[in-house]
Short mmCIF file of C-alpha atoms and ligand atoms in Angstrom, two decimals:
data_model
loop_
_atom_site.label_atom_id
_atom_site.label_comp_id
_atom_site.label_asym_id
_atom_site.label_seq_id
_atom_site.Cartn_x
_atom_site.Cartn_y
_atom_site.Cartn_z
CA MET A 1 72.42 34.86 84.96
CA SER A 2 73.41 36.95 87.96
CA GLU A 3 70.82 38.32 90.35
CA ILE A 4 69.74 41.97 90.05
CA ILE A 5 71.64 43.95 92.67
CA GLU A 6 69.14 45.95 94.69
CA LEU A 7 70.76 49.14 95.98
CA SER A 8 70.54 49.56 99.74
CA PHE A 9 70.21 52.96 101.39
CA SER A 10 73.89 53.03 102.33
CA GLN A 11 74.95 52.11 98.78
CA LEU A 12 72.85 54.89 97.35
CA ALA A 13 74.20 57.31 99.93
CA ALA A 14 77.73 56.39 98.83
CA ALA A 15 76.89 57.67 95.35
CA TYR A 16 76.48 61.15 96.85
CA VAL A 17 80.24 61.17 97.35
CA PHE A 18 80.38 62.26 93.70
CA VAL A 19 78.37 65.37 94.55
CA ILE A 20 80.61 66.17 97.50
CA VAL A 21 83.70 65.85 95.29
CA LEU A 22 82.09 68.15 92.74
CA ILE A 23 81.25 70.76 95.38
CA VAL A 24 84.75 70.63 96.86
CA ILE A 25 86.27 71.19 93.42
CA VAL A 26 84.10 74.17 92.45
CA LYS A 27 84.62 75.71 95.92
CA ALA A 28 88.37 75.33 95.65
CA LYS A 29 88.35 76.88 92.17
CA GLY A 30 86.13 79.73 93.32
CA ILE A 31 83.42 78.93 90.76
CA PRO A 32 80.11 80.15 92.24
CA ARG A 33 78.11 77.05 91.42
CA GLU A 34 77.81 75.11 94.70
CA LYS A 35 74.24 76.22 95.26
CA ASP A 36 73.13 75.11 91.80
CA ILE A 37 74.82 71.73 92.17
CA LEU A 38 73.25 71.18 95.57
CA LEU A 39 69.83 72.26 94.38
CA ALA A 40 70.05 70.09 91.26
CA SER A 41 71.06 67.03 93.29
CA VAL A 42 68.30 67.50 95.83
CA ARG A 43 65.69 68.19 93.18
CA MET A 44 66.74 65.20 91.11
CA THR A 45 66.53 62.97 94.20
CA LEU A 46 63.12 64.21 95.28
CA GLN A 47 61.63 64.25 91.77
CA LEU A 48 62.78 60.74 91.00
CA MET A 49 61.61 59.38 94.36
CA LEU A 50 58.24 60.93 93.83
CA THR A 51 58.05 59.58 90.27
CA GLY A 52 59.08 56.16 91.54
CA TYR A 53 56.26 56.04 94.10
CA VAL A 54 53.75 57.31 91.53
CA LEU A 55 54.88 54.69 89.02
CA VAL A 56 54.62 51.89 91.59
CA LEU A 57 51.11 53.04 92.35
CA VAL A 58 50.19 53.21 88.67
CA PHE A 59 51.77 49.85 87.84
CA GLU A 60 49.92 48.15 90.68
CA ASN A 61 46.58 49.57 89.58
CA PRO A 62 46.65 49.44 85.78
CA HIS A 63 43.72 51.35 84.30
CA PRO A 64 43.26 52.87 80.84
CA ALA A 65 42.21 56.25 82.25
CA ILE A 66 45.30 56.47 84.44
CA THR A 67 47.62 55.58 81.56
CA LEU A 68 46.01 58.17 79.30
CA LEU A 69 46.15 60.78 82.04
CA ALA A 70 49.86 60.14 82.51
CA ILE A 71 50.48 60.59 78.79
CA LEU A 72 48.42 63.79 78.71
CA LEU A 73 50.39 65.15 81.67
CA MET A 74 53.67 64.43 79.91
CA GLN A 75 52.42 66.09 76.74
CA THR A 76 51.27 69.17 78.63
CA PHE A 77 54.56 69.43 80.43
CA ALA A 78 56.39 69.09 77.11
CA VAL A 79 54.31 71.85 75.48
CA PHE A 80 55.09 74.34 78.26
CA ASN A 81 58.71 73.31 78.18
CA ILE A 82 58.81 74.15 74.45
CA TYR A 83 57.30 77.62 75.11
CA LYS A 84 59.98 78.22 77.73
CA ARG A 85 62.82 77.12 75.47
CA ILE A 86 61.93 79.36 72.53
CA LYS A 87 63.48 82.77 73.06
CA SER A 88 61.67 84.73 70.33
CA PRO A 89 58.15 85.99 71.09
CA LEU A 90 55.43 83.51 70.12
CA SER A 91 52.03 84.53 68.79
CA THR A 92 48.93 82.93 70.27
CA ALA A 93 48.33 81.15 66.97
CA MET A 94 51.85 79.77 67.00
CA LYS A 95 51.43 78.54 70.59
CA GLN A 96 48.23 76.76 69.66
CA ILE A 97 49.89 75.17 66.65
CA ILE A 98 52.80 73.94 68.75
CA ALA A 99 50.39 72.39 71.27
CA PHE A 100 48.30 70.83 68.52
CA ALA A 101 51.28 69.40 66.63
CA MET A 102 52.86 68.10 69.80
CA ILE A 103 49.76 66.43 71.22
CA SER A 104 48.28 64.99 68.03
CA GLY A 105 51.61 63.99 66.49
CA THR A 106 52.93 62.15 69.54
CA ALA A 107 49.55 60.55 70.28
CA LEU A 108 49.31 59.16 66.76
CA SER A 109 52.87 57.83 66.75
CA LEU A 110 52.57 56.41 70.24
CA PHE A 111 49.35 54.55 69.53
CA PHE A 112 50.73 53.14 66.30
CA PHE A 113 53.82 52.02 68.19
CA ILE A 114 51.89 50.43 71.04
CA LEU A 115 49.14 48.81 69.01
CA VAL A 116 50.90 47.81 65.80
CA VAL A 117 54.58 47.40 66.69
CA ILE A 118 54.60 46.20 70.31
CA ARG A 119 51.00 44.81 70.23
CA LEU A 120 50.68 45.43 73.91
CA ASN A 121 48.05 43.44 75.76
CA PRO A 122 46.18 44.99 77.52
CA TRP A 123 46.90 48.07 75.39
CA TYR A 124 47.15 50.40 78.37
CA HIS A 125 49.74 48.30 80.23
CA PRO A 126 51.46 51.17 82.09
CA GLN A 127 54.82 49.47 82.49
CA TYR A 128 55.33 49.72 78.71
CA PHE A 129 53.06 52.56 77.78
CA ILE A 130 54.45 55.19 80.11
CA PRO A 131 58.21 54.81 79.53
CA LEU A 132 57.80 54.40 75.77
CA GLY A 133 55.47 57.40 75.73
CA GLY A 134 58.02 59.40 77.69
CA MET A 135 60.73 58.70 75.14
CA ILE A 136 58.57 59.55 72.15
CA ILE A 137 57.23 62.72 73.77
CA GLY A 138 60.64 63.85 75.06
CA ASN A 139 62.35 63.52 71.69
CA SER A 140 59.49 65.19 69.83
CA MET A 141 59.65 68.04 72.32
CA THR A 142 63.32 68.65 71.50
CA GLY A 143 62.55 68.49 67.78
CA ILE A 144 59.66 70.95 67.90
CA ALA A 145 61.56 73.38 70.13
CA LEU A 146 64.43 73.43 67.62
CA GLY A 147 62.19 73.63 64.57
CA ALA A 148 59.96 76.36 65.98
CA SER A 149 62.92 78.54 67.06
CA ASN A 150 64.40 78.24 63.61
CA LEU A 151 61.11 79.02 61.93
CA VAL A 152 60.19 82.03 64.06
CA ASP A 153 63.70 83.52 64.08
CA GLY A 154 64.11 82.88 60.37
CA ILE A 155 60.87 84.64 59.47
CA HIS A 156 61.82 87.68 61.54
CA LYS A 157 65.34 87.83 60.10
CA GLN A 158 64.29 87.23 56.50
CA ARG A 159 61.20 89.38 56.50
CA HIS A 160 62.50 91.50 53.61
CA ILE A 161 63.18 88.47 51.45
CA ILE A 162 59.74 87.03 52.23
CA GLU A 163 57.94 90.30 51.48
CA GLY A 164 60.08 90.77 48.37
CA SER A 165 59.01 87.32 47.17
CA LEU A 166 55.33 88.15 47.72
CA MET A 167 55.79 91.35 45.69
CA LEU A 168 57.10 89.21 42.83
CA GLY A 169 53.89 87.17 42.86
CA ALA A 170 54.95 84.30 45.10
CA THR A 171 52.32 82.46 47.12
CA PRO A 172 52.94 82.56 50.88
CA GLN A 173 53.93 78.87 50.82
CA GLU A 174 56.49 79.55 48.09
CA ALA A 175 57.80 82.65 49.87
CA VAL A 176 58.69 80.67 53.01
CA ARG A 177 59.46 77.33 51.39
CA SER A 178 63.24 77.26 51.77
CA LEU A 179 63.06 78.71 55.26
CA ALA A 180 60.46 76.17 56.36
CA ASN A 181 62.48 73.32 54.87
CA GLY A 182 65.55 74.57 56.75
CA ALA A 183 63.63 74.62 60.03
CA PHE A 184 62.35 71.11 59.41
CA ASP A 185 65.84 69.89 58.60
CA ALA A 186 67.37 71.47 61.72
CA ALA A 187 64.69 69.84 63.85
CA ILE A 188 65.15 66.28 62.63
CA LEU A 189 68.95 66.38 62.34
CA PRO A 190 69.65 65.42 66.00
CA THR A 191 67.43 62.35 65.62
CA ILE A 192 69.22 61.28 62.45
CA ASN A 193 72.59 61.83 64.11
CA SER A 194 71.63 59.79 67.14
CA MET A 195 70.57 56.92 64.86
CA LEU A 196 73.94 57.14 63.12
CA GLY A 197 75.89 56.95 66.37
CA MET A 198 73.64 54.38 68.01
CA GLY A 199 75.47 51.43 69.57
CA ILE A 200 78.89 52.76 68.60
CA VAL A 201 79.25 56.19 70.12
CA PHE A 202 76.84 55.56 72.97
CA LEU A 203 74.59 52.95 74.48
CA PRO A 204 71.13 54.42 74.83
CA GLY A 205 69.54 54.69 78.25
CA MET A 206 66.64 52.36 77.64
CA MET A 207 68.86 49.58 76.39
CA THR A 208 71.32 50.02 79.24
CA GLY A 209 68.46 49.92 81.72
CA GLN A 210 67.00 46.77 80.25
CA ILE A 211 70.36 45.03 80.23
CA LEU A 212 70.99 46.04 83.86
CA SER A 213 67.66 44.56 84.86
CA GLY A 214 68.55 41.20 83.34
CA VAL A 215 67.00 41.35 79.86
CA SER A 216 69.16 39.67 77.24
CA PRO A 217 71.08 42.21 75.10
CA THR A 218 69.48 40.93 71.89
CA THR A 219 65.98 41.61 73.22
CA ALA A 220 67.12 44.99 74.50
CA ILE A 221 68.49 45.80 71.06
CA GLU A 222 65.24 44.84 69.36
CA TYR A 223 63.39 47.23 71.61
CA GLN A 224 65.97 49.90 71.01
CA ILE A 225 65.69 49.60 67.24
CA ALA A 226 61.92 49.74 67.42
CA ILE A 227 61.81 52.76 69.73
CA MET A 228 64.42 54.61 67.68
CA LEU A 229 62.27 54.19 64.58
CA GLY A 230 59.20 55.22 66.56
CA ILE A 231 61.01 58.33 67.80
CA ALA A 232 62.14 59.20 64.27
CA GLY A 233 58.58 58.84 63.03
CA SER A 234 57.11 60.91 65.82
CA VAL A 235 59.69 63.69 65.52
CA THR A 236 59.10 63.87 61.77
CA LEU A 237 55.33 63.94 62.11
CA THR A 238 55.16 66.51 64.92
CA VAL A 239 57.75 68.80 63.33
CA PHE A 240 56.08 68.53 59.93
CA LEU A 241 52.72 69.55 61.40
CA MET A 242 54.28 72.41 63.33
CA VAL A 243 56.29 73.80 60.40
CA HIS A 244 53.48 73.41 57.88
CA LEU A 245 50.78 75.05 60.02
CA GLY A 246 53.21 77.43 61.73
CA ALA A 247 54.51 78.95 58.49
CA LYS A 248 50.94 79.59 57.37
CA SER A 249 50.09 81.40 60.58
CA PHE A 250 52.42 84.28 59.67
CA PHE A 251 50.20 85.34 56.77
CA ASN A 252 46.77 86.95 56.85
CA GLN A 253 43.88 86.63 54.42
CA GLN A 254 45.35 89.36 52.22
CA LYS A 255 48.44 87.15 51.95
CA GLN A 256 50.53 89.76 53.73
CA LEU A 257 53.25 88.84 56.19
CA THR A 258 52.10 89.79 59.70
CA LEU A 259 54.82 90.25 62.29
CA MET B 1 44.30 102.34 36.03
CA PHE B 2 44.23 102.96 39.79
CA GLN B 3 41.81 105.18 41.61
CA LEU B 4 42.21 105.94 45.31
CA LYS B 5 39.46 107.61 47.33
CA ASN B 6 39.49 108.82 50.95
CA ILE B 7 42.37 106.53 51.85
CA ARG B 8 43.64 106.50 55.39
CA LEU B 9 46.35 104.29 56.82
CA HIS B 10 47.12 104.94 60.51
CA LYS B 11 48.70 108.36 60.61
CA ILE B 12 51.00 107.49 57.73
CA LEU B 13 48.81 108.25 54.72
CA HIS B 14 45.80 110.38 53.95
CA ILE B 15 44.81 110.46 50.29
CA PRO B 16 41.49 112.18 49.55
CA ASP B 17 41.53 111.50 45.81
CA LEU B 18 44.21 110.20 43.49
CA ILE B 19 44.17 108.75 39.99
CA ILE B 20 47.08 106.89 38.44
CA GLU B 21 46.68 106.63 34.69
CA GLY B 22 47.36 103.51 32.66
CA ASN B 23 49.91 103.35 29.83
CA ARG B 24 51.82 106.17 31.45
CA ILE B 25 54.69 106.85 33.75
CA THR B 26 53.90 108.34 37.12
CA CYS B 27 56.77 109.56 39.26
CA ILE B 28 56.44 109.98 43.00
CA THR B 29 58.79 112.22 44.94
CA GLY B 30 58.74 113.65 48.43
CA GLU B 31 60.50 113.78 51.74
CA SER B 32 61.86 110.68 53.42
CA GLY B 33 59.17 109.08 55.55
CA GLY B 34 56.48 110.89 53.55
CA GLY B 35 54.69 107.66 52.64
CA LYS B 36 55.94 106.87 49.11
CA THR B 37 56.81 103.24 49.74
CA THR B 38 53.57 102.79 51.66
CA LEU B 39 51.59 104.10 48.68
CA LEU B 40 53.20 101.54 46.35
CA LYS B 41 52.40 98.78 48.84
CA LEU B 42 48.75 99.80 48.82
CA LEU B 43 48.61 99.29 45.05
CA ASN B 44 49.75 95.64 45.22
CA ARG B 45 47.89 94.90 48.47
CA MET B 46 51.00 94.41 50.53
CA LYS B 47 49.24 96.86 52.83
CA THR B 48 45.53 97.35 53.37
CA PRO B 49 44.14 100.83 54.13
CA ASP B 50 42.13 101.41 57.31
CA ALA B 51 39.54 103.32 55.34
CA GLY B 52 38.75 104.26 51.75
CA THR B 53 38.61 102.44 48.43
CA ILE B 54 41.16 101.56 45.79
CA THR B 55 40.15 100.31 42.38
CA TYR B 56 42.31 98.67 39.72
CA LEU B 57 40.91 98.60 36.16
CA GLY B 58 37.59 99.71 37.58
CA GLN B 59 37.26 96.83 40.05
CA PRO B 60 37.80 97.12 43.80
CA LEU B 61 41.24 95.83 44.76
CA GLU B 62 39.68 93.32 47.18
CA SER B 63 37.95 91.57 44.29
CA TYR B 64 41.33 90.32 43.03
CA ASP B 65 43.18 87.42 44.57
CA PRO B 66 46.24 89.09 46.17
CA VAL B 67 48.73 86.71 44.56
CA GLN B 68 47.17 87.06 41.09
CA LEU B 69 47.12 90.84 41.52
CA ARG B 70 50.81 90.91 42.46
CA ARG B 71 51.61 88.97 39.30
CA GLN B 72 50.08 91.81 37.26
CA VAL B 73 51.24 94.63 39.51
CA VAL B 74 54.85 93.70 40.25
CA MET B 75 56.86 95.69 42.76
CA MET B 76 60.60 96.05 43.09
CA ALA B 77 61.41 96.64 46.76
CA GLN B 78 63.41 99.64 47.93
CA ASP B 79 66.19 97.48 49.37
CA SER B 80 67.63 95.48 46.47
CA LEU B 81 67.08 91.85 47.30
CA VAL B 82 69.52 89.09 46.54
CA PHE B 83 68.19 85.55 46.78
CA PRO B 84 70.39 82.52 47.40
CA GLY B 85 71.82 81.15 44.14
CA SER B 86 73.61 82.44 41.05
CA ILE B 87 72.87 85.59 39.07
CA ARG B 88 70.92 83.40 36.64
CA GLU B 89 68.70 82.05 39.42
CA ASN B 90 68.27 85.55 40.78
CA LEU B 91 67.06 86.86 37.44
CA LEU B 92 64.71 83.92 36.93
CA ILE B 93 63.18 83.88 40.38
CA GLY B 94 60.46 86.41 39.56
CA LEU B 95 59.26 84.24 36.68
CA ARG B 96 59.42 81.20 38.93
CA PHE B 97 57.47 82.86 41.76
CA SER B 98 54.77 84.03 39.37
CA GLU B 99 54.64 80.59 37.70
CA LYS B 100 55.62 81.89 34.27
CA PRO B 101 57.82 79.90 31.89
CA GLY B 102 61.56 80.44 32.14
CA VAL B 103 63.70 82.06 29.44
CA SER B 104 66.97 81.18 27.71
CA ASP B 105 70.40 82.41 28.75
CA ASP B 106 70.44 84.66 25.69
CA VAL B 107 67.36 86.48 26.93
CA LEU B 108 68.94 86.81 30.36
CA LYS B 109 72.14 88.17 28.84
CA SER B 110 70.35 90.81 26.83
CA MET B 111 68.45 91.81 29.97
CA MET B 112 71.75 92.18 31.82
CA GLU B 113 72.98 94.36 28.97
CA MET B 114 69.82 96.44 29.19
CA VAL B 115 70.34 97.19 32.89
CA LYS B 116 74.08 97.53 32.28
CA LEU B 117 75.11 94.64 34.53
CA ARG B 118 78.42 93.33 33.18
CA LYS B 119 78.70 90.00 34.96
CA THR B 120 78.36 86.34 34.05
CA LEU B 121 75.21 84.35 34.74
CA ASP B 122 76.95 81.77 36.92
CA GLU B 123 78.43 84.29 39.31
CA ASP B 124 77.42 84.46 42.95
CA PRO B 125 75.63 87.79 43.38
CA SER B 126 76.27 88.19 47.10
CA ASN B 127 79.49 90.07 46.39
CA LEU B 128 77.96 92.54 43.94
CA SER B 129 78.18 96.24 44.76
CA GLY B 130 75.07 98.05 46.00
CA GLY B 131 74.40 99.54 42.56
CA GLU B 132 74.93 96.20 40.84
CA LYS B 133 72.49 94.51 43.19
CA GLN B 134 70.00 97.21 42.38
CA ARG B 135 70.35 96.58 38.64
CA LEU B 136 70.07 92.84 39.23
CA ALA B 137 66.78 93.40 41.08
CA LEU B 138 65.64 95.66 38.26
CA GLY B 139 66.47 93.06 35.60
CA ARG B 140 64.48 90.53 37.59
CA VAL B 141 61.25 92.53 37.48
CA LEU B 142 61.72 93.73 33.89
CA LEU B 143 61.91 90.09 32.76
CA MET B 144 58.40 89.55 34.07
CA TYR B 145 56.78 92.04 31.64
CA PRO B 146 53.95 92.85 34.07
CA GLU B 147 51.05 95.15 33.22
CA VAL B 148 52.07 97.51 36.01
CA LEU B 149 55.56 98.02 37.37
CA LEU B 150 56.04 99.57 40.79
CA LEU B 151 59.66 100.63 41.21
CA ASP B 152 60.78 101.97 44.58
CA GLU B 153 63.84 104.16 44.01
CA PRO B 154 65.33 101.88 41.34
CA SER B 155 68.33 104.15 40.72
CA SER B 156 69.16 105.37 44.22
CA SER B 157 72.56 103.62 44.29
CA LEU B 158 73.63 104.48 40.74
CA ASP B 159 76.00 107.19 39.57
CA GLU B 160 74.44 109.96 37.49
CA GLU B 161 75.54 108.60 34.15
CA THR B 162 74.38 105.02 34.78
CA GLU B 163 71.20 106.36 36.31
CA SER B 164 70.15 108.34 33.26
CA LEU B 165 71.04 105.47 30.93
CA VAL B 166 69.10 102.88 32.95
CA ILE B 167 66.11 105.16 33.49
CA SER B 168 65.86 105.97 29.79
CA ARG B 169 65.90 102.26 28.99
CA ILE B 170 63.13 101.65 31.52
CA THR B 171 60.99 104.41 30.02
CA ASP B 172 61.54 103.04 26.49
CA TYR B 173 60.56 99.57 27.73
CA VAL B 174 57.34 100.92 29.25
CA HIS B 175 56.36 103.06 26.28
CA LYS B 176 57.17 100.44 23.66
CA ARG B 177 55.05 97.79 25.32
CA GLY B 178 52.21 100.02 26.47
CA LYS B 179 52.75 99.21 30.15
CA THR B 180 52.19 101.32 33.23
CA LEU B 181 55.00 102.44 35.50
CA VAL B 182 54.77 103.98 38.94
CA MET B 183 58.22 104.99 40.12
CA VAL B 184 59.37 106.49 43.38
CA THR B 185 62.47 108.60 43.00
CA HIS B 186 64.46 110.90 45.27
CA SER B 187 65.25 113.22 42.39
CA LYS B 188 62.68 115.87 41.38
CA ALA B 189 64.82 116.73 38.36
CA LEU B 190 64.64 113.13 37.18
CA ALA B 191 60.89 113.05 37.69
CA GLU B 192 60.50 116.26 35.64
CA SER B 193 62.75 115.01 32.87
CA ILE B 194 60.71 111.90 32.24
CA GLY B 195 57.68 113.97 31.29
CA GLY B 196 54.97 111.75 32.73
CA ASP B 197 52.77 112.52 35.71
CA HIS B 198 54.44 113.72 38.87
CA ILE B 199 53.06 113.47 42.37
CA THR B 200 54.89 114.69 45.42
CA PHE B 201 54.18 113.50 48.94
CA GLU B 202 54.23 115.69 52.00
CA ASN B 203 53.27 114.32 55.42
CA GLY B 204 51.43 111.43 53.86
CA SER B 205 49.33 113.44 51.41
CA PRO B 206 49.90 113.83 47.67
CA LYS B 207 50.30 117.15 45.87
CA PRO B 208 50.04 116.91 42.09
CA MET B 209 52.83 118.98 40.52
CA PRO B 210 52.03 121.60 37.93
CA GLY B 211 53.53 120.98 34.53
CA GLY B 212 52.97 117.25 34.56
CA ALA B 213 51.01 116.77 31.36
N1 ATP C 1 54.66 98.80 59.45
C1 ATP C 1 54.71 100.06 59.86
N2 ATP C 1 54.27 100.39 61.10
C2 ATP C 1 54.33 101.66 61.54
N3 ATP C 1 54.80 102.68 60.83
C3 ATP C 1 55.25 102.43 59.59
C4 ATP C 1 55.24 101.10 59.05
N4 ATP C 1 55.75 101.17 57.81
C5 ATP C 1 56.07 102.44 57.59
N5 ATP C 1 55.78 103.21 58.66
C6 ATP C 1 55.97 104.67 58.77
O1 ATP C 1 55.27 105.30 57.73
C7 ATP C 1 55.96 106.44 57.28
C8 ATP C 1 56.11 106.39 55.78
O2 ATP C 1 56.99 105.32 55.45
P1 ATP C 1 57.42 105.05 53.94
O3 ATP C 1 58.34 103.89 53.96
O4 ATP C 1 56.22 104.95 53.10
O5 ATP C 1 58.21 106.38 53.60
P2 ATP C 1 58.98 106.77 52.26
O6 ATP C 1 58.31 107.97 51.75
O7 ATP C 1 59.06 105.60 51.37
O8 ATP C 1 60.41 107.14 52.84
P3 ATP C 1 61.86 106.91 52.18
O9 ATP C 1 62.03 107.98 51.14
O10 ATP C 1 62.78 107.15 53.34
O11 ATP C 1 61.91 105.55 51.65
C9 ATP C 1 57.27 106.47 58.03
O12 ATP C 1 57.17 107.42 59.06
C10 ATP C 1 57.40 105.08 58.58
O13 ATP C 1 58.10 105.11 59.80
MG1 MG C 2 60.54 104.37 50.78
#
């Protein structure tokens, strides 16, 4: 087995040549994007350095409260990110449902994954808990953002069909059933597609990272299979909670559609 | 059948006192934006008044479960709705929504004949003309045989000849089965010709028309 190559400062600096090439190209083509590229590169560098130092600190002082706090921070960040990504106006109830689905759904999946699948000891071991949590939370965030946009847009666009169904004696659940199923489907499709392409179309980041750090590919693949299933479970659970509760929130006690 | 007292809904409707009789046809006319659609939606609880009381069969409307009420008081919306699926599925969807048993293709075909829709059951209805969609929507609610039918301009897209044929079939249907019909129509002449009660709406308030007996 070869040694892990630690990158020196000068090696890392050499990688910035890519950014310079990029900036030269957009400048030459007159595409006004240099500022964005520069800002993105600087932000990425600073954010990752900061995260690196925080992670070192956390890994050196493992503590259940710190691990849980890190997960809660990621969940909170994810919830606000979802609000930002959805273009249609969100009701307060819908915002609360998104937060609830996101936090409870990912927490449940993550704990099952850590305690039953990985059987981590001690359970709060940050070196496993935090990256695995990040992957589960990140993928669920994408799923909920997609599902909620579809649901909210769909209800606004199909308001006449929904009200027409109620007038024919449909229950609210029945009136939004096909729309809610469509939103659910749209939200879990990317996860299904990434499982289909896994290992053939692309090598996932976690597996690549493990292999680069010297883990044998077969171990890396076992982890990848497990996390992929965990992600699929978490996306399904969070999106199901969001769609189920979210669709209900558009109806009042008189079973009228409220928009 | 319905009794409305001191109803107010924003600035849209103000109805001091209105009775809609059972086993009869009541036509509602009036200017566009006068509140006709809104009145129908009060009767099936798709809208709730800010003030006042509505009773159905002597009981306050709030004492009924809204979904159960809408299965007895079925409304056909002003914009003819087409649901995904074939003409057959479109006709059956009212029965499905209200959890009533389905009916055979023969029953569906005679309903299509009744509303003068000359198409096959397997066809995709999304390409139907405006008037055909309207008759499809009408067939859908007529199949449900509800106690009360609320029809919001059911013949607005039909030519005169088809309109009078379809309307006369609707009135026969209602009379023969002892049902109640509340129908919004743009045509005062049509409302007069039916010979039931006639209410006209102006600025959100009803004016009973003389001659309605
Ligand atoms: N949800 C709502 N919020 C605010 N105003 C409304 C709402 N629904 C209807 N209105 C207003 O109430 C008034 C009456 O509307 P309604 O649809 O009952 O009229 P209408 O008599 O059926 O008209 P038309 O003959 O054009 O169908 C209109 O001015 C309409 O703009
Ligand atoms: Mg109207």
